[in-house]
Coordinates of C-alpha atoms in Angstrom, one line a residue:
M1 CA 0.0 0.0 0.0
Q2 CA 2.8 2.4 0.9
F3 CA 4.7 1.5 -2.3
K4 CA 1.6 2.3 -4.4
Y5 CA 1.3 5.7 -2.6
V6 CA 5.0 6.6 -3.3
L7 CA 4.7 5.5 -6.9
S8 CA 1.6 7.6 -7.3
L9 CA 3.4 10.7 -5.8
V10 CA 6.4 10.2 -8.1
L11 CA 4.1 10.0 -11.2
S12 CA 2.2 13.1 -10.1
L13 CA 5.4 15.1 -9.7
A14 CA 6.6 13.9 -13.1
L15 CA 3.4 15.1 -14.7
L16 CA 3.6 18.5 -13.0
A17 CA 7.3 19.1 -13.8
P18 CA 6.8 20.7 -17.2
T19 CA 4.2 23.1 -15.7
L20 CA 6.5 24.0 -12.8
Y21 CA 9.4 24.6 -15.2
A22 CA 7.3 26.8 -17.5
A23 CA 6.1 28.8 -14.5
G24 CA 9.6 29.2 -13.2
S25 CA 11.1 30.2 -16.6
G26 CA 8.2 32.6 -17.4
E27 CA 6.7 35.1 -15.1
G28 CA 9.0 34.2 -12.2
A29 CA 12.1 34.7 -14.2
A30 CA 10.8 37.9 -15.7
S31 CA 10.0 39.3 -12.3
A32 CA 13.5 38.4 -11.0
K33 CA 15.2 40.6 -13.7
P34 CA 16.4 43.9 -12.1
D35 CA 14.5 47.0 -13.1
R36 CA 17.0 49.3 -14.8
S37 CA 14.5 52.0 -15.9
P38 CA 15.0 55.5 -14.3
R39 CA 13.1 56.0 -11.0
V40 CA 12.5 59.7 -11.8
P41 CA 10.7 61.2 -14.8
T42 CA 12.6 62.3 -17.9
F43 CA 11.2 65.9 -18.4
P44 CA 11.4 67.6 -21.8
V45 CA 13.5 70.8 -21.8
N46 CA 11.4 73.9 -22.6
G47 CA 13.9 76.7 -23.0
D48 CA 15.5 77.0 -19.6
L49 CA 12.7 75.3 -17.8
A50 CA 11.8 71.6 -17.1
G51 CA 9.3 69.7 -15.1
N52 CA 6.2 70.7 -13.1
L53 CA 5.1 71.0 -9.6
Q54 CA 3.2 68.0 -8.2
V55 CA 1.1 67.3 -5.1
F56 CA 1.2 64.4 -2.7
T57 CA -1.3 63.5 0.0
T58 CA 0.3 62.1 3.1
A59 CA -0.7 59.1 5.2
Y60 CA -0.5 59.2 9.0
E61 CA 2.8 57.4 9.3
D62 CA 4.6 59.5 6.6
T63 CA 7.6 61.6 7.1
F64 CA 9.5 63.9 4.7
A65 CA 12.5 61.5 4.9
G66 CA 10.4 58.5 4.0
I67 CA 8.5 60.3 1.2
G68 CA 11.8 61.5 -0.2
N69 CA 13.2 58.0 -0.3
E70 CA 10.0 56.6 -1.8
L71 CA 9.7 59.3 -4.5
A72 CA 13.4 60.2 -5.1
L73 CA 13.3 63.7 -3.6
G74 CA 15.7 65.2 -1.1
Y75 CA 14.8 66.0 2.5
L76 CA 15.7 69.7 2.4
E77 CA 14.0 70.4 -0.9
L78 CA 10.7 69.0 0.6
V79 CA 11.1 71.0 3.8
K80 CA 11.8 74.3 1.9
A81 CA 8.9 73.7 -0.5
N82 CA 6.4 73.1 2.3
P83 CA 6.8 75.8 5.0
G84 CA 4.6 75.3 8.0
I85 CA 4.3 71.5 7.7
D86 CA 6.0 69.4 10.3
P87 CA 8.5 67.2 8.3
W88 CA 8.4 64.5 10.9
L89 CA 4.6 64.4 11.4
P90 CA 2.8 66.0 8.5
G91 CA -0.3 64.2 9.5
E92 CA -3.0 62.2 7.7
G93 CA -4.3 63.8 4.5
S94 CA -1.9 66.8 4.3
Q95 CA -1.3 68.1 0.8
I96 CA 2.4 68.7 0.2
T97 CA 4.2 70.1 -2.8
L98 CA 6.6 67.9 -4.7
P99 CA 9.2 70.4 -6.1
R100 CA 9.7 68.9 -9.5
M101 CA 9.9 72.1 -11.5
Y102 CA 13.3 73.4 -12.4
V103 CA 15.1 76.4 -13.9
L104 CA 18.0 74.6 -15.5
P105 CA 21.5 75.4 -14.3
D106 CA 23.7 77.8 -16.3
S107 CA 26.0 75.2 -17.6
D108 CA 26.6 72.9 -20.6
R109 CA 23.5 70.7 -20.9
K110 CA 25.2 67.4 -21.5
G111 CA 25.9 64.5 -19.3
I112 CA 25.8 65.1 -15.5
V113 CA 25.5 68.5 -13.8
I114 CA 25.6 68.6 -10.0
N115 CA 24.5 71.8 -8.4
L116 CA 25.8 71.8 -4.8
A117 CA 23.5 74.8 -3.9
E118 CA 20.3 72.8 -4.5
Y119 CA 21.6 69.3 -3.7
R120 CA 20.5 68.0 -7.1
L121 CA 22.0 66.0 -9.9
Y122 CA 20.8 66.8 -13.5
Y123 CA 21.3 64.1 -16.1
F124 CA 20.8 65.3 -19.6
T125 CA 19.8 62.8 -22.3
E126 CA 18.5 63.1 -25.9
A127 CA 14.9 62.7 -24.5
G128 CA 15.3 65.5 -21.9
V129 CA 16.5 65.7 -18.3
Q130 CA 16.3 63.6 -15.2
V131 CA 16.8 65.2 -11.8
Y132 CA 17.9 63.3 -8.7
P133 CA 18.6 64.4 -5.1
V134 CA 22.2 64.0 -3.9
G135 CA 23.9 64.4 -0.6
V136 CA 27.0 66.6 -0.9
G137 CA 30.0 67.6 1.2
T138 CA 29.9 69.6 4.4
E139 CA 31.5 73.0 5.0
D140 CA 34.4 71.3 6.6
N141 CA 34.7 68.7 3.8
P142 CA 33.3 70.4 0.7
S143 CA 32.6 68.7 -2.6
P144 CA 35.0 70.0 -5.3
L145 CA 33.9 72.4 -8.0
T146 CA 35.2 70.6 -11.0
N147 CA 34.8 69.4 -14.6
A148 CA 35.4 65.7 -14.6
E149 CA 34.1 62.5 -16.3
V150 CA 32.8 59.1 -15.3
T151 CA 35.7 56.5 -15.5
M152 CA 34.0 53.3 -14.3
P153 CA 30.7 51.9 -12.8
L154 CA 31.0 49.7 -9.7
E155 CA 28.6 47.1 -8.5
S156 CA 28.8 46.1 -4.8
P157 CA 31.8 48.3 -4.2
A158 CA 34.2 47.8 -1.3
W159 CA 35.2 51.0 0.6
Y160 CA 38.8 51.9 1.4
P161 CA 38.6 54.8 3.8
P162 CA 41.2 57.5 3.2
A163 CA 43.7 58.2 6.0
S164 CA 42.0 61.5 6.9
I165 CA 38.7 59.8 7.6
R166 CA 40.3 57.0 9.6
A167 CA 42.1 59.6 11.6
E168 CA 38.8 61.3 12.4
Y169 CA 37.3 58.1 13.7
E170 CA 40.4 57.4 15.7
A171 CA 40.3 60.9 17.3
S172 CA 36.7 60.3 18.4
G173 CA 37.7 56.9 19.9
D174 CA 36.2 54.8 17.1
Y175 CA 38.0 52.2 15.0
L176 CA 37.6 52.2 11.2
P177 CA 39.2 49.3 9.3
R178 CA 41.3 49.8 6.2
M179 CA 38.6 48.1 4.0
I180 CA 34.9 47.7 4.5
P181 CA 33.5 44.9 2.3
P182 CA 30.2 45.2 0.3
G183 CA 27.1 44.8 2.4
P184 CA 24.7 46.7 4.7
D185 CA 27.5 48.4 6.6
N186 CA 29.2 49.8 3.6
P187 CA 28.8 53.6 3.2
L188 CA 29.1 53.3 -0.6
G189 CA 25.8 51.4 -0.8
S190 CA 25.0 49.0 -3.6
H191 CA 26.6 50.8 -6.7
A192 CA 28.9 53.7 -7.5
L193 CA 30.3 55.7 -10.4
M194 CA 34.1 56.5 -10.2
L195 CA 35.1 60.0 -11.4
S196 CA 38.3 61.3 -12.9
E197 CA 38.4 63.7 -10.0
K198 CA 40.6 61.6 -7.8
G199 CA 39.0 60.3 -4.6
Y200 CA 35.5 61.2 -5.5
L201 CA 32.5 59.0 -6.4
I202 CA 28.8 59.2 -7.1
H203 CA 27.5 56.4 -4.9
G204 CA 24.7 54.9 -2.9
T205 CA 24.5 54.9 0.9
N206 CA 23.7 52.7 3.8
K207 CA 21.8 55.5 5.5
Q208 CA 18.4 56.6 4.1
F209 CA 18.6 60.0 5.8
G210 CA 21.1 62.5 4.4
V211 CA 20.3 62.4 0.7
G212 CA 19.6 65.9 -0.4
M213 CA 21.7 67.5 2.4
A214 CA 25.3 68.5 3.2
V215 CA 26.4 65.4 5.0
S216 CA 29.3 63.7 3.1
H217 CA 33.1 64.0 3.1
G218 CA 32.9 65.4 -0.4
C219 CA 31.4 62.5 -2.4
F220 CA 27.9 62.6 -3.9
R221 CA 25.3 60.3 -2.2
M222 CA 22.3 58.9 -4.0
Y223 CA 19.5 56.6 -2.8
N224 CA 20.4 53.0 -3.5
E225 CA 17.1 52.7 -5.4
D226 CA 18.4 55.5 -7.7
I227 CA 22.1 54.6 -8.2
S228 CA 21.3 50.9 -8.7
R229 CA 19.5 52.0 -11.9
F230 CA 21.5 55.1 -12.8
A231 CA 24.8 53.3 -12.8
Y232 CA 23.7 51.3 -15.8
Q233 CA 22.5 54.3 -17.8
V234 CA 25.7 56.3 -17.6
S235 CA 28.6 55.3 -19.9
K236 CA 32.3 55.7 -19.4
G237 CA 33.4 59.2 -20.4
T238 CA 30.2 60.9 -19.5
P239 CA 31.1 64.5 -18.5
V240 CA 30.4 65.6 -14.9
Q241 CA 30.2 69.3 -14.1
V242 CA 30.0 70.3 -10.4
I243 CA 28.8 73.8 -9.8
R244 CA 27.4 76.0 -7.0
E245 CA 24.5 78.1 -8.3
P246 CA 22.0 79.1 -5.6
V247 CA 20.3 81.6 -7.9
K248 CA 19.1 80.5 -11.4
V249 CA 17.5 82.7 -14.0
G250 CA 16.1 81.5 -17.3
A251 CA 13.5 82.0 -20.0
S252 CA 10.8 79.7 -21.4
G253 CA 8.2 80.7 -24.0
G254 CA 8.8 84.4 -23.5
E255 CA 8.5 84.1 -19.7
I256 CA 11.4 84.9 -17.3
W257 CA 11.8 82.6 -14.3
L258 CA 13.8 82.9 -11.1
E259 CA 14.7 80.0 -8.7
V260 CA 16.4 80.8 -5.4
H261 CA 17.8 78.3 -2.9
R262 CA 18.7 79.1 0.7
P263 CA 21.7 77.1 2.0
R264 CA 20.1 75.7 5.1
E265 CA 16.7 74.8 6.6
V266 CA 17.0 77.9 8.8
Y267 CA 17.0 81.1 6.7
T268 CA 19.1 83.8 8.3
S269 CA 19.1 87.6 7.5
E270 CA 22.8 87.2 6.3
D271 CA 21.8 84.5 3.9
R272 CA 18.9 86.6 2.6
E273 CA 21.1 89.6 2.0
E274 CA 23.6 87.5 0.1
L275 CA 20.9 85.8 -2.0
W276 CA 19.4 89.2 -2.8
R277 CA 22.7 90.5 -4.0
Q278 CA 23.2 87.4 -6.2
A279 CA 19.7 87.5 -7.5
M280 CA 20.0 91.2 -8.6
A281 CA 23.4 90.5 -10.3
K282 CA 21.9 87.5 -12.1
V283 CA 18.9 89.4 -13.3
E284 CA 20.9 92.4 -14.5
A285 CA 23.3 90.1 -16.4
F286 CA 20.3 88.4 -18.0
Q287 CA 18.8 91.7 -19.0
K288 CA 22.1 92.8 -20.6
Q289 CA 22.0 89.6 -22.8
H290 CA 18.2 90.1 -23.4
P291 CA 17.4 93.8 -23.6
E292 CA 13.8 93.0 -24.3
A293 CA 13.4 91.4 -20.9
Q294 CA 11.1 93.3 -18.5
V295 CA 11.0 92.1 -14.8
K296 CA 9.0 93.0 -11.7
R297 CA 11.1 93.9 -8.7
M298 CA 8.3 92.7 -6.3
A299 CA 8.3 89.2 -7.9
I300 CA 12.1 89.1 -7.4
E301 CA 11.6 90.1 -3.7
V302 CA 9.1 87.3 -3.2
A303 CA 11.4 84.7 -4.7
V304 CA 14.3 85.8 -2.5
D305 CA 12.1 86.1 0.6
Q306 CA 10.9 82.5 0.2
A307 CA 14.2 81.0 -1.2
D308 CA 12.3 77.7 -1.3
G309 CA 13.8 76.4 -4.6
I310 CA 10.5 76.8 -6.4
P311 CA 10.7 78.7 -9.8
R312 CA 8.7 81.9 -10.0
M313 CA 7.9 83.9 -13.0
I314 CA 9.4 87.4 -12.6
G315 CA 8.8 89.0 -16.0
E316 CA 8.5 88.6 -19.7
K317 CA 10.4 89.1 -23.0
L318 CA 8.5 91.9 -24.8
T319 CA 8.7 91.9 -28.6
Q320 CA 8.5 95.3 -30.3
V321 CA 5.8 95.7 -32.9
A322 CA 7.2 95.2 -36.4
A323 CA 5.9 98.0 -38.7
D324 CA 6.1 99.3 -42.2
E325 CA 7.2 102.9 -43.0
S326 CA 3.8 104.4 -42.5
S327 CA 3.3 102.7 -39.1
D328 CA 6.8 103.7 -38.2
K329 CA 5.8 107.3 -38.6
A330 CA 2.6 106.7 -36.5
T331 CA 4.7 104.9 -33.9
S332 CA 7.2 107.8 -33.8
K333 CA 4.4 110.3 -33.3
V334 CA 2.9 108.2 -30.5
K335 CA 6.4 108.0 -28.8
T336 CA 6.8 111.7 -29.2
E337 CA 3.4 112.5 -27.6
S338 CA 3.2 109.9 -24.9
G339 CA 6.8 108.9 -24.3
Q340 CA 5.8 105.2 -24.6
T341 CA 6.7 102.4 -27.0
L342 CA 4.0 100.0 -28.2
Y343 CA 4.6 96.3 -27.5
F344 CA 2.6 93.1 -28.0

């Protein structure tokens, strides 16, 4: 009786084997394949502008750090874009702004551009631009302003701490080994991009909090969920520009836009005065290049007062009416009598 049961079980498994193999080599195998698609949108470039503001409704357990990790946004950019909302307890049903509208940096629009002032990495492709949050160097260990290029992608990188960092640990009574192998304790995270700027990487992290802030020893931290896909998009030789541009001015469709970033969560009067000076210098330089640009001082003041990293329209490019000789005379007469020039 027992032999018949065993024989029946063997025959049943033999009959099921093709079905199990098909299931394992079909949907199961497909789902096991890593997703290499970008975790952020690829926005078309419209003049000097890209993206759009979005809204997110929070659940009770949400925090800005958690939302940032889930949606590929930085902690500070969420804090600045949502004044008056507690970043650690926004509450059930709160409507928060997702700052995904950008005045593009004043740089070559190719490859990777990292703007330290806004804690963002721009990746320009033929289809448009992707924008990622990055952690950057602190004031004591700043990230370098440089023109570099990607030299090599790394998967599951080991970390060899430089002597300066090991000395810091030793001074505080901690021990840091000469090599930290891949794994959950590795500060480089799951993937990295080596740069021609010696000693610097774009890499993941073993700490969720800190992306989109000044926290590193100079390298550029991304969420593991971002770098694990990004590392496979970027080819060797991709240019990397690192800039510091807290004030950005640009035009799109005849409109003039201004984006201002305060350096920290707390906005001091000294920071405001410096950003006002930079904003006026940028606007004046833009007007020299575009004499037809007309801006409103009040709109500039609002942008600087908020310094929240959200683009604001501050003016327009006005096009003078084209006219034939007869209308030129009429226009000249109007200008003589009223002192005004007609625009449309």
